[in-house]
């Protein structure tokens, strides 16, 4: 199909689709709006008719209210008299008030007095027994024994429909108790309907619901309404629209049907407007299509024909030097310029392609890797280079277009290579892949090569390059044999090492058992030794007291007393030292075995330092040349730790400072360190060699300073080990800094978790806490 014909067809189809779409849209939107407006007006008019009827009922209700709330009527029901009847219930009252029935009932619902005017009569007459029964039944059904609120509405009688108002009889001030009921009614006939039509200026009609000729859908819709709600029924083919309202009687039962018909002027106006609009749009579309086709013919289609003819001449005659020519300054003219530029680039590209083909052909033929060009469909070798000639032993003339690539490999390898070619050709964007195989040359000697296959996109060709792996294959086999020998040797050595490892494990188990037995033995011996040591010290103290008393009473034992007293002092001193050693060992054993009870509580740092100083005050008083200095701020946070254990740490450090310091200052410093606490005990004593700064925290280890400790008391070697275990239990660390002859500094760092502000005020109670050491 030509461009001119396609443009004409497209324009016509577009106009037709546009008109159909506009018609459908207008019909379903604009006409629907007019129909909705028509129905809404009909519904409002039906509501006006219903409201006019309700207004008439309200007027009747007001009249009944005036009579029911009247002292004379209130007294008349109790004692009916002719005077009230002659004065108020005259025929003129019925005529002036447009009433057809006035009835007085007592509280039981029985008629006390009543008159009823039949349709067409001028004066009312007495009630017939049947009407009396109907009215009494209605009042008794509506009000019952307890009475109720006033009622207005329709009442269907054999004589027709009546507008009725029933009000309880009360005093003029609307107080009770009520003495009965007053019923006033008006016949709802043609006269009343005409009056309503004049008031509303509508063509309204009323009929009995039971006799109404309605379709089932309309009748169901009317009965589904709870009150006089309008129901509108309209068909697009109808010339009139109809509205209905169901009027229920005093008992809530369907009574009358209000009907209203209106001409469909609004809907017809909408149809006329739709036809005029579509006609206008159709004419405008025809004019627009004609103008558009004329413009396209002159500015586009005819010029595209010229461009097509010129391009065809260049393509058919292969006149690459010719160019297209199209006048103008629009997109088609620029398209002709772009075609000319494209022809120039194609010419240059063709030249570059020829140069590139020669270059790559030369590269292919002269590369140092054996390469062939294979047709994957026929399996023939299309091209081979010089290196392939050397590898295969065949010349290019003997190979190209003559030999199949399968002629150079074994049958088993040929199947694998063929499957490899097939999988490579099925890949959408194939990347170069490789496969190892055996290669057969002219002399049928087998060599090992690695084939790298690169598929040429859009063709059945692939480039296969071959790398000779024969030397490497032989080297790999030699290396594999060497690895096998090495693995056997390693396996033999590994088996021997596994035997040694099992022996070491067994030896370690025996050592652990011996260590446990040693600890248990020492703990048991320590407990057993404490009792005799206590007895020895006690008896030595008693003997010393007895000798003291004997020395005072007898002058002859003075020299012997001095010698015995010295010996007893040595016994007591050594007993105390041995007891202290046992206590330290037991404490260390409990900590290491996890049997130590930790009674953590809130502990102010200042109180801890004061308690430690009081405990070692005697040691410092013996040496008058030592000064004890404290640097403990008052704003430090409290510790949450075992007071006895922390005091034990401080006493050990202060005792060591006093023991190894002859003169100078022993200083206690406490300060915040980040979120933790840093406590330092420093002295100006003999100091500790650097090689002993770590080992002194071990069990039974003391500094080895030679003659510098010659006159110093020897300790148990457990104090610093106990200190280290206590501090580790709380997640802290303890270390020493010292230089020989310049004193020592022992540092303790306790993390923030040990501070009472971090642990919480509720945890510093007296309850004991048992925990294993860190």
XYZ file of C-alpha atoms in Angstrom:
774
model
C 0.000 0.000 0.000
C 1.348 3.388 -0.998
C 1.935 6.203 1.452
C -0.699 8.391 -0.215
C -3.376 5.687 -0.006
C -2.362 4.770 3.550
C -2.618 8.438 4.611
C -6.089 8.772 3.090
C -7.260 5.538 4.686
C -5.783 6.470 8.071
C -7.392 9.912 8.000
C -10.816 8.446 7.132
C -10.552 5.757 9.815
C -9.441 8.333 12.379
C -12.427 10.576 11.564
C -14.832 7.624 11.699
C -13.424 6.344 15.009
C -13.536 9.866 16.427
C -17.189 10.288 15.442
C -18.137 6.882 16.876
C -16.256 7.621 20.082
C -17.852 11.060 20.396
C -21.305 9.623 19.737
C -20.839 6.861 22.315
C -19.362 9.270 24.854
C -22.084 11.842 24.299
C -24.852 9.242 24.446
C -23.594 7.631 27.634
C -22.516 10.851 29.353
C -24.486 13.844 28.028
C -27.821 12.030 27.507
C -27.319 10.250 30.809
C -26.938 13.658 32.441
C -30.138 14.917 30.817
C -31.926 11.736 31.904
C -30.646 12.162 35.451
C -31.779 15.818 35.430
C -35.215 14.770 34.141
C -35.554 12.091 36.818
C -34.399 14.489 39.520
C -37.006 17.087 38.489
C -39.698 14.387 38.465
C -38.558 13.206 41.901
C -38.642 16.754 43.274
C -42.145 17.283 41.892
C -43.307 14.035 43.499
C -41.801 15.250 46.770
C -43.671 18.549 46.342
C -46.938 16.617 45.967
C -46.153 14.561 49.076
C -45.168 17.687 51.003
C -48.429 19.389 49.994
C -50.358 16.375 51.311
C -48.326 16.446 54.543
C -49.040 20.175 54.851
C -52.790 19.498 54.643
C -52.396 16.854 57.337
C -50.399 19.328 59.456
C -53.221 21.944 59.124
C -55.710 19.320 60.217
C -53.415 18.433 63.121
C -53.228 22.060 64.264
C -57.021 22.303 64.225
C -57.305 19.085 66.239
C -54.697 20.389 68.712
C -56.739 23.567 69.354
C -59.844 21.511 70.126
C -58.108 18.736 72.094
C -56.273 21.161 74.420
C -59.440 22.934 75.546
C -60.990 22.836 78.993
C -64.578 22.790 77.620
C -63.786 19.749 75.423
C -61.964 18.167 78.384
C -65.162 18.600 80.514
C -67.457 17.527 77.672
C -65.892 14.079 77.415
C -66.398 13.519 81.136
C -70.015 14.783 81.117
C -71.450 15.208 77.590
C -73.967 18.087 77.412
C -76.140 19.678 74.774
C -74.836 23.137 75.531
C -71.316 22.298 74.243
C -72.831 20.537 71.215
C -75.148 23.425 70.315
C -72.345 25.964 70.750
C -69.461 24.203 69.003
C -70.484 21.050 67.135
C -72.904 22.621 64.690
C -73.134 21.854 60.936
C -71.515 25.219 60.270
C -68.387 23.985 62.075
C -68.102 21.073 59.648
C -68.573 23.401 56.661
C -66.247 26.198 57.802
C -63.438 23.838 58.837
C -63.911 21.565 55.786
C -64.423 18.610 58.109
C -66.329 15.432 57.353
C -66.020 13.672 60.701
C -65.672 14.773 64.362
C -65.545 12.098 67.076
C -64.980 12.195 70.845
C -63.706 8.998 72.539
C -63.249 8.142 76.189
C -60.032 6.615 77.532
C -61.181 3.118 76.565
C -61.554 4.133 72.923
C -65.378 4.098 72.902
C -67.222 6.851 71.013
C -68.797 9.404 73.379
C -70.143 11.678 70.653
C -69.641 11.834 66.920
C -70.994 12.996 63.584
C -70.058 11.876 60.070
C -70.836 13.637 56.786
C -71.226 11.387 53.806
C -69.789 12.454 50.461
C -72.274 14.782 48.647
C -74.218 15.694 51.855
C -74.315 19.189 53.327
C -74.881 18.277 56.962
C -73.335 15.542 59.058
C -75.359 12.690 60.449
C -74.967 10.123 63.201
C -72.465 7.289 62.900
C -73.545 3.995 61.518
C -72.728 0.948 63.692
C -70.193 -0.267 61.150
C -68.347 3.082 61.052
C -68.442 3.324 64.851
C -66.803 -0.078 65.075
C -64.129 0.925 62.537
C -63.236 4.167 64.367
C -63.207 2.591 67.837
C -61.003 -0.265 66.612
C -58.583 2.227 65.014
C -58.278 4.349 68.191
C -57.859 1.307 70.451
C -55.221 -0.147 68.139
C -53.249 3.098 67.872
C -53.248 4.185 71.517
C -54.015 1.213 73.714
C -54.534 1.556 77.460
C -51.566 3.885 78.155
C -52.504 6.532 75.568
C -49.884 8.073 73.353
C -48.796 11.004 71.212
C -51.042 12.676 68.634
C -51.374 10.928 65.257
C -52.059 12.345 61.780
C -52.407 10.373 58.597
C -54.675 8.497 56.180
C -57.481 6.214 57.205
C -59.143 4.010 54.598
C -62.896 3.637 55.094
C -65.485 1.957 52.911
C -66.542 5.497 51.864
C -62.964 6.243 50.662
C -59.702 7.677 51.984
C -59.829 10.248 54.788
C -57.229 12.625 56.208
C -57.461 12.044 59.955
C -55.924 13.696 63.055
C -56.334 11.970 66.470
C -55.191 13.851 69.590
C -55.485 13.027 73.316
C -57.905 15.351 75.200
C -56.003 17.508 77.694
C -56.555 20.722 79.598
C -55.870 24.100 78.040
C -52.393 24.153 79.588
C -51.681 20.784 77.901
C -51.648 18.876 81.188
C -53.446 15.637 81.969
C -54.317 13.052 82.664
C -56.004 12.658 79.308
C -59.753 11.865 79.375
C -60.051 10.486 75.900
C -59.353 11.321 72.291
C -60.578 13.735 69.635
C -60.715 12.608 65.974
C -61.149 15.083 63.137
C -61.192 13.959 59.544
C -61.611 15.210 56.017
C -62.565 13.175 52.980
C -59.600 12.899 50.580
C -61.473 12.963 47.275
C -61.349 14.741 43.961
C -61.850 18.146 45.554
C -58.875 17.693 47.849
C -56.735 16.297 45.015
C -57.634 19.281 42.790
C -56.669 21.646 45.579
C -53.286 19.945 45.902
C -52.782 20.143 42.116
C -53.557 23.881 42.183
C -51.151 24.414 45.094
C -48.283 22.511 43.459
C -49.207 23.375 39.845
C -48.652 19.725 38.976
C -50.774 17.037 37.349
C -51.122 14.888 40.463
C -53.446 11.939 40.869
C -54.130 9.620 43.799
C -55.457 6.105 43.734
C -55.742 3.113 45.983
C -52.516 1.163 46.078
C -54.416 -2.084 45.928
C -55.994 -1.118 42.622
C -52.919 0.488 41.024
C -51.820 -0.982 37.677
C -48.035 -1.077 38.201
C -45.371 -3.366 36.930
C -43.872 -5.715 39.524
C -40.505 -3.897 39.663
C -42.127 -0.515 40.421
C -44.490 -2.035 42.993
C -41.591 -3.781 44.787
C -39.563 -0.552 44.797
C -42.481 1.360 46.338
C -43.096 -1.246 49.040
C -39.380 -1.287 49.883
C -39.473 2.417 50.839
C -40.054 3.181 54.502
C -42.098 6.296 53.789
C -43.397 8.378 50.901
C -40.062 8.276 49.041
C -40.353 9.016 45.306
C -39.814 6.260 42.742
C -39.236 7.397 39.119
C -39.719 5.063 36.163
C -38.651 6.213 32.665
C -37.816 4.429 29.428
C -35.863 6.173 26.622
C -38.683 5.228 24.243
C -41.411 6.703 26.468
C -42.840 10.106 25.647
C -43.535 10.832 29.316
C -41.783 10.267 32.596
C -43.736 8.939 35.574
C -43.117 9.431 39.284
C -44.779 7.555 42.125
C -44.920 7.816 45.917
C -46.530 5.353 48.302
C -48.674 6.975 51.017
C -49.097 4.723 54.051
C -52.056 4.918 56.451
C -52.050 5.431 60.202
C -51.124 1.776 60.692
C -48.100 1.900 58.342
C -49.847 -0.117 55.629
C -49.813 0.872 51.924
C -52.877 3.030 51.296
C -52.681 5.499 48.397
C -50.440 5.810 45.350
C -49.439 9.333 44.320
C -48.861 9.433 40.544
C -47.266 12.201 38.494
C -46.587 12.305 34.748
C -44.439 14.879 32.933
C -43.554 15.339 29.258
C -39.943 14.481 28.350
C -38.978 17.911 27.025
C -35.550 17.891 28.711
C -34.555 14.511 27.264
C -35.660 15.554 23.753
C -33.608 18.743 24.050
C -30.575 16.587 24.945
C -31.124 14.403 21.880
C -31.409 17.449 19.604
C -28.213 18.951 21.083
C -26.374 15.632 20.558
C -27.411 15.451 16.878
C -26.414 19.065 16.206
C -23.059 18.576 17.963
C -22.189 15.428 16.013
C -23.146 17.040 12.723
C -20.950 20.051 13.476
C -18.020 17.830 14.460
C -18.450 15.701 11.308
C -18.372 18.752 9.022
C -15.363 20.177 10.883
C -13.609 16.801 10.594
C -14.180 16.638 6.843
C -12.748 20.130 6.376
C -9.759 19.284 8.589
C -9.104 15.994 6.758
C -9.185 17.714 3.373
C -6.750 20.413 4.508
C -4.481 17.809 6.130
C -4.412 15.591 3.036
C -3.610 18.566 0.777
C -0.782 19.616 3.069
C 0.664 16.094 3.331
C 0.452 15.611 -0.440
C 2.380 18.768 -1.171
C 4.866 18.864 1.701
C 5.520 15.189 2.416
C 4.226 12.525 0.025
C 5.348 14.033 -3.288
C 8.783 14.876 -1.897
C 9.165 11.400 -0.406
C 8.499 10.033 -3.906
C 11.350 12.148 -5.298
C 13.646 10.925 -2.496
C 12.642 7.289 -3.166
C 13.413 7.537 -6.873
C 16.852 9.099 -6.320
C 17.814 6.517 -3.672
C 16.630 3.699 -5.951
C 18.856 4.900 -8.772
C 21.907 4.918 -6.431
C 21.112 1.397 -5.147
C 20.305 -0.225 -8.500
C 23.180 1.227 -10.498
C 25.709 0.964 -7.580
C 26.557 4.579 -8.230
C 28.261 5.196 -4.899
C 29.575 8.561 -6.033
C 26.090 10.007 -6.697
C 24.076 11.832 -4.035
C 20.382 12.672 -3.469
C 19.136 16.250 -3.865
C 15.947 17.648 -2.259
C 15.193 21.356 -1.878
C 13.713 22.934 1.224
C 14.563 23.543 4.861
C 12.412 20.982 6.606
C 12.922 17.462 8.035
C 12.833 15.790 4.590
C 15.530 18.117 3.285
C 17.621 17.370 6.372
C 16.900 13.651 5.809
C 18.387 13.922 2.300
C 21.468 15.585 3.814
C 21.666 12.744 6.378
C 21.441 10.154 3.562
C 24.293 11.899 1.751
C 26.357 11.909 4.979
C 25.554 8.227 5.458
C 26.691 7.460 1.890
C 29.948 9.311 2.567
C 30.485 7.308 5.778
C 29.612 4.045 4.014
C 32.190 4.789 1.342
C 34.838 5.471 3.973
C 33.729 2.432 5.963
C 34.027 0.223 2.914
C 37.572 1.417 2.384
C 38.394 0.907 6.087
C 36.788 -2.552 5.964
C 38.940 -3.601 3.059
C 42.057 -2.363 4.869
C 40.951 -4.084 8.102
C 40.218 -7.330 6.265
C 43.688 -7.334 4.762
C 45.278 -6.517 8.111
C 43.429 -9.206 10.037
C 43.960 -11.754 7.304
C 47.681 -11.049 7.472
C 47.542 -11.282 11.275
C 45.655 -14.585 11.081
C 48.055 -16.117 8.594
C 51.281 -14.981 10.286
C 50.457 -15.313 14.005
C 52.699 -17.612 16.088
C 49.679 -19.669 17.208
C 48.256 -22.384 15.004
C 44.825 -21.184 13.785
C 42.159 -22.442 11.374
C 38.811 -21.075 10.190
C 36.164 -23.849 10.394
C 32.680 -24.037 8.866
C 30.593 -25.607 11.654
C 27.963 -26.838 9.182
C 30.287 -28.758 6.812
C 33.196 -29.237 9.302
C 35.585 -28.183 6.494
C 38.637 -26.039 7.185
C 38.181 -22.814 5.218
C 41.476 -21.170 6.107
C 44.734 -22.187 7.850
C 47.832 -20.217 8.848
C 51.559 -21.003 8.591
C 51.872 -22.207 12.206
C 49.133 -24.786 11.570
C 51.175 -25.975 8.568
C 54.152 -26.514 10.893
C 52.034 -28.271 13.550
C 50.171 -30.573 11.145
C 52.880 -31.157 8.535
C 50.414 -30.329 5.705
C 50.541 -27.298 3.394
C 47.658 -24.814 3.188
C 46.733 -26.052 -0.299
C 46.354 -29.567 1.094
C 44.146 -28.415 3.984
C 41.909 -25.509 2.887
C 38.517 -26.681 1.518
C 39.893 -30.227 1.374
C 40.255 -31.584 4.843
C 37.812 -31.944 7.693
C 38.923 -30.896 11.167
C 38.077 -34.461 12.324
C 40.991 -35.737 10.192
C 43.392 -34.289 12.793
C 42.043 -35.882 15.977
C 41.040 -39.237 17.434
C 37.470 -40.514 17.174
C 36.836 -40.195 20.926
C 38.100 -36.613 21.011
C 36.143 -35.800 17.829
C 32.849 -36.555 19.580
C 33.754 -34.259 22.492
C 34.876 -31.464 20.152
C 31.719 -31.776 18.029
C 29.544 -31.508 21.156
C 31.617 -28.501 22.235
C 31.026 -26.777 18.875
C 27.289 -27.467 19.141
C 27.030 -25.987 22.667
C 29.060 -22.944 21.648
C 26.854 -22.233 18.627
C 23.697 -22.398 20.802
C 24.849 -19.572 23.067
C 23.272 -16.181 22.308
C 26.491 -14.250 22.934
C 29.262 -16.864 22.781
C 32.518 -16.050 24.529
C 35.770 -17.807 23.599
C 36.033 -21.235 25.214
C 38.728 -23.902 25.297
C 38.968 -27.700 25.332
C 42.018 -29.989 25.588
C 42.391 -32.837 23.080
C 44.926 -34.938 21.158
C 46.170 -33.840 17.708
C 47.273 -36.123 14.859
C 49.862 -34.783 12.404
C 51.058 -36.093 9.066
C 53.175 -38.789 10.666
C 50.264 -39.866 12.930
C 52.295 -38.765 15.946
C 50.070 -37.695 18.850
C 50.502 -34.275 20.398
C 48.460 -32.595 23.128
C 46.854 -29.244 22.232
C 44.410 -26.776 23.798
C 41.689 -25.640 21.378
C 40.228 -22.154 21.857
C 37.021 -21.637 19.886
C 35.613 -18.191 19.065
C 32.285 -18.153 17.212
C 31.837 -15.434 14.569
C 28.453 -13.814 15.274
C 25.895 -14.064 12.482
C 27.770 -16.784 10.579
C 28.404 -20.533 10.696
C 32.144 -19.891 11.033
C 34.401 -20.163 14.041
C 38.067 -19.448 14.618
C 39.985 -22.289 16.283
C 43.391 -21.566 17.777
C 45.664 -24.388 18.985
C 48.385 -24.197 21.624
C 50.837 -27.110 21.757
C 50.756 -28.494 25.318
C 52.880 -31.590 24.704
C 55.935 -30.413 26.662
C 53.761 -29.108 29.481
C 51.802 -32.380 29.524
C 54.986 -34.381 29.972
C 56.125 -31.996 32.711
C 52.745 -32.334 34.446
C 52.996 -36.120 34.385
C 56.472 -35.941 35.906
C 55.225 -33.503 38.529
C 52.242 -35.749 39.285
C 54.570 -38.713 39.889
C 56.710 -36.560 42.176
C 53.551 -35.442 44.064
C 52.477 -39.043 44.523
C 55.858 -39.896 46.061
C 55.673 -36.785 48.247
C 52.135 -37.654 49.394
C 53.270 -41.122 50.430
C 56.137 -39.601 52.421
C 53.810 -37.027 54.033
C 51.342 -39.775 54.935
C 54.099 -41.763 56.649
C 55.281 -38.683 58.592
C 51.675 -37.735 59.443
C 51.021 -41.166 60.902
C 54.125 -40.848 63.081
C 53.043 -37.365 64.235
C 49.563 -38.640 65.073
C 51.127 -41.313 67.287
C 53.226 -38.641 69.034
C 50.143 -36.421 69.425
C 48.203 -39.245 71.067
C 51.120 -39.808 73.454
C 51.177 -36.073 74.285
C 47.400 -36.065 74.904
C 47.732 -38.991 77.292
C 50.668 -37.297 79.033
C 48.667 -34.042 79.312
C 45.769 -35.930 80.874
C 48.118 -37.484 83.420
C 49.645 -34.063 84.188
C 46.178 -32.522 84.666
C 45.216 -35.347 86.990
C 48.478 -34.931 88.917
C 47.838 -31.148 89.160
C 44.355 -31.799 90.490
C 45.675 -34.322 93.011
C 48.434 -31.853 93.983
C 45.929 -29.058 94.554
C 43.639 -31.340 96.527
C 46.574 -32.639 98.570
C 47.918 -29.152 99.332
C 44.440 -27.889 100.221
C 43.875 -30.849 102.539
C 47.336 -30.502 104.093
C 46.805 -26.743 104.547
C 43.557 -27.334 106.412
C 45.188 -30.049 108.522
C 48.216 -27.853 109.359
C 46.168 -24.831 110.467
C 44.838 -26.659 113.553
C 48.268 -27.754 114.986
C 49.779 -24.370 114.063
C 47.039 -22.636 115.992
C 47.656 -24.933 118.938
C 51.448 -24.393 118.782
C 51.044 -20.620 118.728
C 48.476 -20.735 121.538
C 50.595 -22.919 123.795
C 53.712 -20.834 123.022
C 51.802 -17.688 124.068
C 50.654 -19.422 127.301
C 54.226 -20.541 128.091
C 55.441 -16.983 127.451
C 52.868 -15.594 129.869
C 53.805 -18.196 132.546
C 57.509 -17.378 132.178
C 56.706 -13.701 132.457
C 54.918 -14.286 135.774
C 57.770 -16.529 137.032
C 60.382 -13.920 136.073
C 58.553 -11.308 138.133
C 58.394 -13.537 141.253
C 61.887 -15.111 141.028
C 65.155 -13.382 140.336
C 67.032 -16.575 139.560
C 65.360 -17.377 136.245
C 65.946 -14.004 134.565
C 68.776 -15.126 132.267
C 67.023 -18.330 131.261
C 63.761 -16.381 130.756
C 65.376 -14.093 128.234
C 66.676 -17.025 126.217
C 63.384 -18.963 126.394
C 61.368 -15.807 125.662
C 63.440 -15.243 122.524
C 62.863 -18.798 121.415
C 59.131 -18.520 122.056
C 59.030 -15.268 120.065
C 60.640 -17.084 117.139
C 58.070 -19.920 117.454
C 55.144 -17.418 117.515
C 56.581 -15.384 114.630
C 57.213 -18.449 112.465
C 53.752 -19.822 113.357
C 52.172 -16.539 112.238
C 54.218 -16.587 109.013
C 53.268 -20.188 108.312
C 49.582 -19.463 109.112
C 49.654 -16.458 106.762
C 51.196 -18.681 104.072
C 48.455 -21.277 104.537
C 45.711 -18.600 104.488
C 47.125 -17.109 101.291
C 47.376 -20.520 99.676
C 43.791 -21.410 100.673
C 42.493 -18.078 99.328
C 44.332 -18.598 96.037
C 43.081 -22.182 95.805
C 39.463 -21.081 96.372
C 39.731 -18.372 93.716
C 41.274 -20.669 91.127
C 38.788 -23.497 91.805
C 35.743 -21.199 91.781
C 34.772 -21.902 95.408
C 35.371 -18.363 96.636
C 32.231 -16.518 97.806
C 32.053 -12.964 96.474
C 29.907 -10.719 98.634
C 29.625 -7.668 96.374
C 28.237 -4.447 97.839
C 28.508 -0.706 97.372
C 31.987 0.363 98.488
C 33.117 4.001 98.533
C 36.708 4.316 97.315
C 37.625 6.681 100.167
C 36.373 4.138 102.763
C 38.370 1.348 101.062
C 41.586 3.402 101.179
C 40.953 4.436 104.794
C 40.412 0.811 105.858
C 43.602 -0.301 104.077
C 45.664 2.465 105.702
C 44.303 1.554 109.176
C 45.194 -2.121 108.600
C 48.889 -1.394 107.825
C 49.316 1.637 110.069
C 51.545 -0.394 112.424
C 54.017 -1.162 109.623
C 54.466 2.537 108.815
C 54.698 3.576 112.490
C 57.717 1.271 112.940
C 59.531 3.226 110.154
C 59.520 6.927 111.024
C 61.328 7.791 107.788
C 58.345 6.748 105.605
C 55.544 9.218 104.786
C 52.142 7.915 103.623
C 50.358 10.280 101.178
C 46.780 9.954 99.918
C 45.299 11.486 96.746
C 41.673 10.258 96.691
C 39.064 12.771 95.396
C 35.640 12.833 97.047
C 33.677 12.786 93.759
C 34.784 9.301 92.706
C 31.984 6.829 92.026
C 31.505 3.974 94.440
C 32.722 0.479 93.629
C 30.419 -2.514 93.532
C 32.685 -5.318 94.726
C 33.520 -7.570 97.682
C 34.917 -5.199 100.399
C 37.064 -7.953 102.018
C 38.709 -8.983 98.738
C 39.387 -5.390 97.627
C 40.812 -4.631 101.090
C 43.022 -7.717 100.786
C 44.432 -6.366 97.499
C 45.140 -2.935 98.975
C 46.725 -4.389 102.155
C 49.049 -6.624 100.085
C 50.203 -3.670 97.964
C 50.694 -1.374 100.994
C 52.501 -4.142 102.938
C 54.929 -4.656 100.032
C 55.511 -0.899 99.799
C 56.236 -0.641 103.530
C 58.419 -3.774 103.456
C 60.710 -2.625 100.629
C 60.886 1.099 101.433
C 63.275 2.434 104.095
C 62.604 6.127 103.565
C 60.615 8.336 101.276
C 56.922 8.558 100.347
C 54.373 5.840 99.786
C 51.545 7.339 97.769
C 47.982 6.096 97.077
C 46.308 7.746 94.068
C 42.731 7.097 92.842
C 41.270 8.733 89.709
C 38.775 8.227 86.892
C 40.181 6.587 83.750
C 37.648 6.826 80.940
C 34.574 5.052 82.244
C 36.584 3.034 84.809
C 38.675 3.583 87.962
C 42.504 3.719 88.174
C 44.136 3.008 91.561
C 47.944 3.353 92.036
C 50.196 2.444 95.014
C 53.716 3.823 94.482
C 56.805 3.857 96.700
C 60.422 5.054 96.649
C 61.950 1.739 97.723
C 64.442 -0.658 96.194
C 62.405 -1.262 93.006
C 61.946 -4.357 90.834
C 64.102 -5.386 87.854
C 62.332 -5.129 84.506
C 62.735 -8.863 83.852
C 60.712 -9.584 87.052
C 57.802 -7.151 86.470
C 55.648 -9.944 85.024
C 56.865 -12.967 86.948
C 56.280 -11.397 90.402
C 52.515 -11.920 89.843
C 53.026 -15.686 89.658
C 52.605 -18.128 92.530
C 55.563 -18.456 94.931
C 57.540 -15.874 92.906
C 59.524 -12.972 94.360
C 61.957 -10.524 92.869
C 65.512 -11.873 92.542
C 67.593 -8.791 93.401
C 70.506 -10.523 95.213
C 71.955 -8.638 98.174
C 69.454 -5.768 97.833
C 66.881 -7.972 99.685
C 69.402 -9.422 102.079
C 67.951 -7.751 105.170
C 64.323 -7.715 103.978
C 61.689 -10.099 105.365
C 60.827 -12.918 103.021
C 57.167 -13.223 102.027
C 55.058 -16.149 100.891
C 55.205 -15.270 97.204
C 51.380 -15.530 96.943
C 50.215 -11.990 97.711
C 50.526 -10.544 94.217
C 49.140 -13.741 92.661
C 46.039 -13.367 94.879
C 45.768 -9.686 93.910
C 45.945 -10.570 90.205
C 43.176 -13.212 90.492
C 40.888 -10.872 92.470
C 41.286 -8.035 89.952
C 40.788 -10.419 86.992
C 37.555 -11.641 88.593
C 36.128 -8.134 88.180
C 37.332 -7.798 84.597
C 40.209 -5.476 85.468
C 43.977 -5.752 85.235
C 46.968 -5.164 87.506
C 50.529 -4.390 86.443
C 53.772 -2.936 87.827
C 56.175 -0.232 86.683
C 59.586 0.055 88.353
C 63.264 0.859 88.079
C 65.835 -0.580 90.453
C 66.724 1.909 93.201
C 63.971 4.394 92.260
C 60.856 2.711 93.621
C 57.889 0.882 92.189
C 54.300 1.682 91.112
C 51.554 -0.937 91.160
C 48.537 -0.011 89.009
C 44.993 -1.364 89.189
C 42.338 -0.626 86.556
C 38.703 -1.580 87.194
C 36.252 -1.194 84.264
C 32.969 0.739 84.367
C 31.002 -2.481 85.007
C 32.477 -2.537 88.545
C 31.170 0.939 89.423
C 27.977 1.184 91.458
C 26.583 3.900 89.130
C 26.762 1.359 86.272
C 25.541 -1.660 88.225
C 22.557 0.116 89.778
C 21.620 1.314 93.257
C 19.347 -1.638 93.800
C 22.218 -4.167 93.774
C 24.228 -3.012 96.802
C 22.327 -5.047 99.338
C 23.852 -7.514 101.784
C 23.069 -10.622 99.698
C 26.123 -12.747 98.879
C 27.001 -13.554 95.282
C 29.132 -16.528 94.312
C 30.963 -16.355 90.980
C 33.812 -18.135 89.299
C 36.993 -16.165 88.716
C 37.792 -14.762 85.285
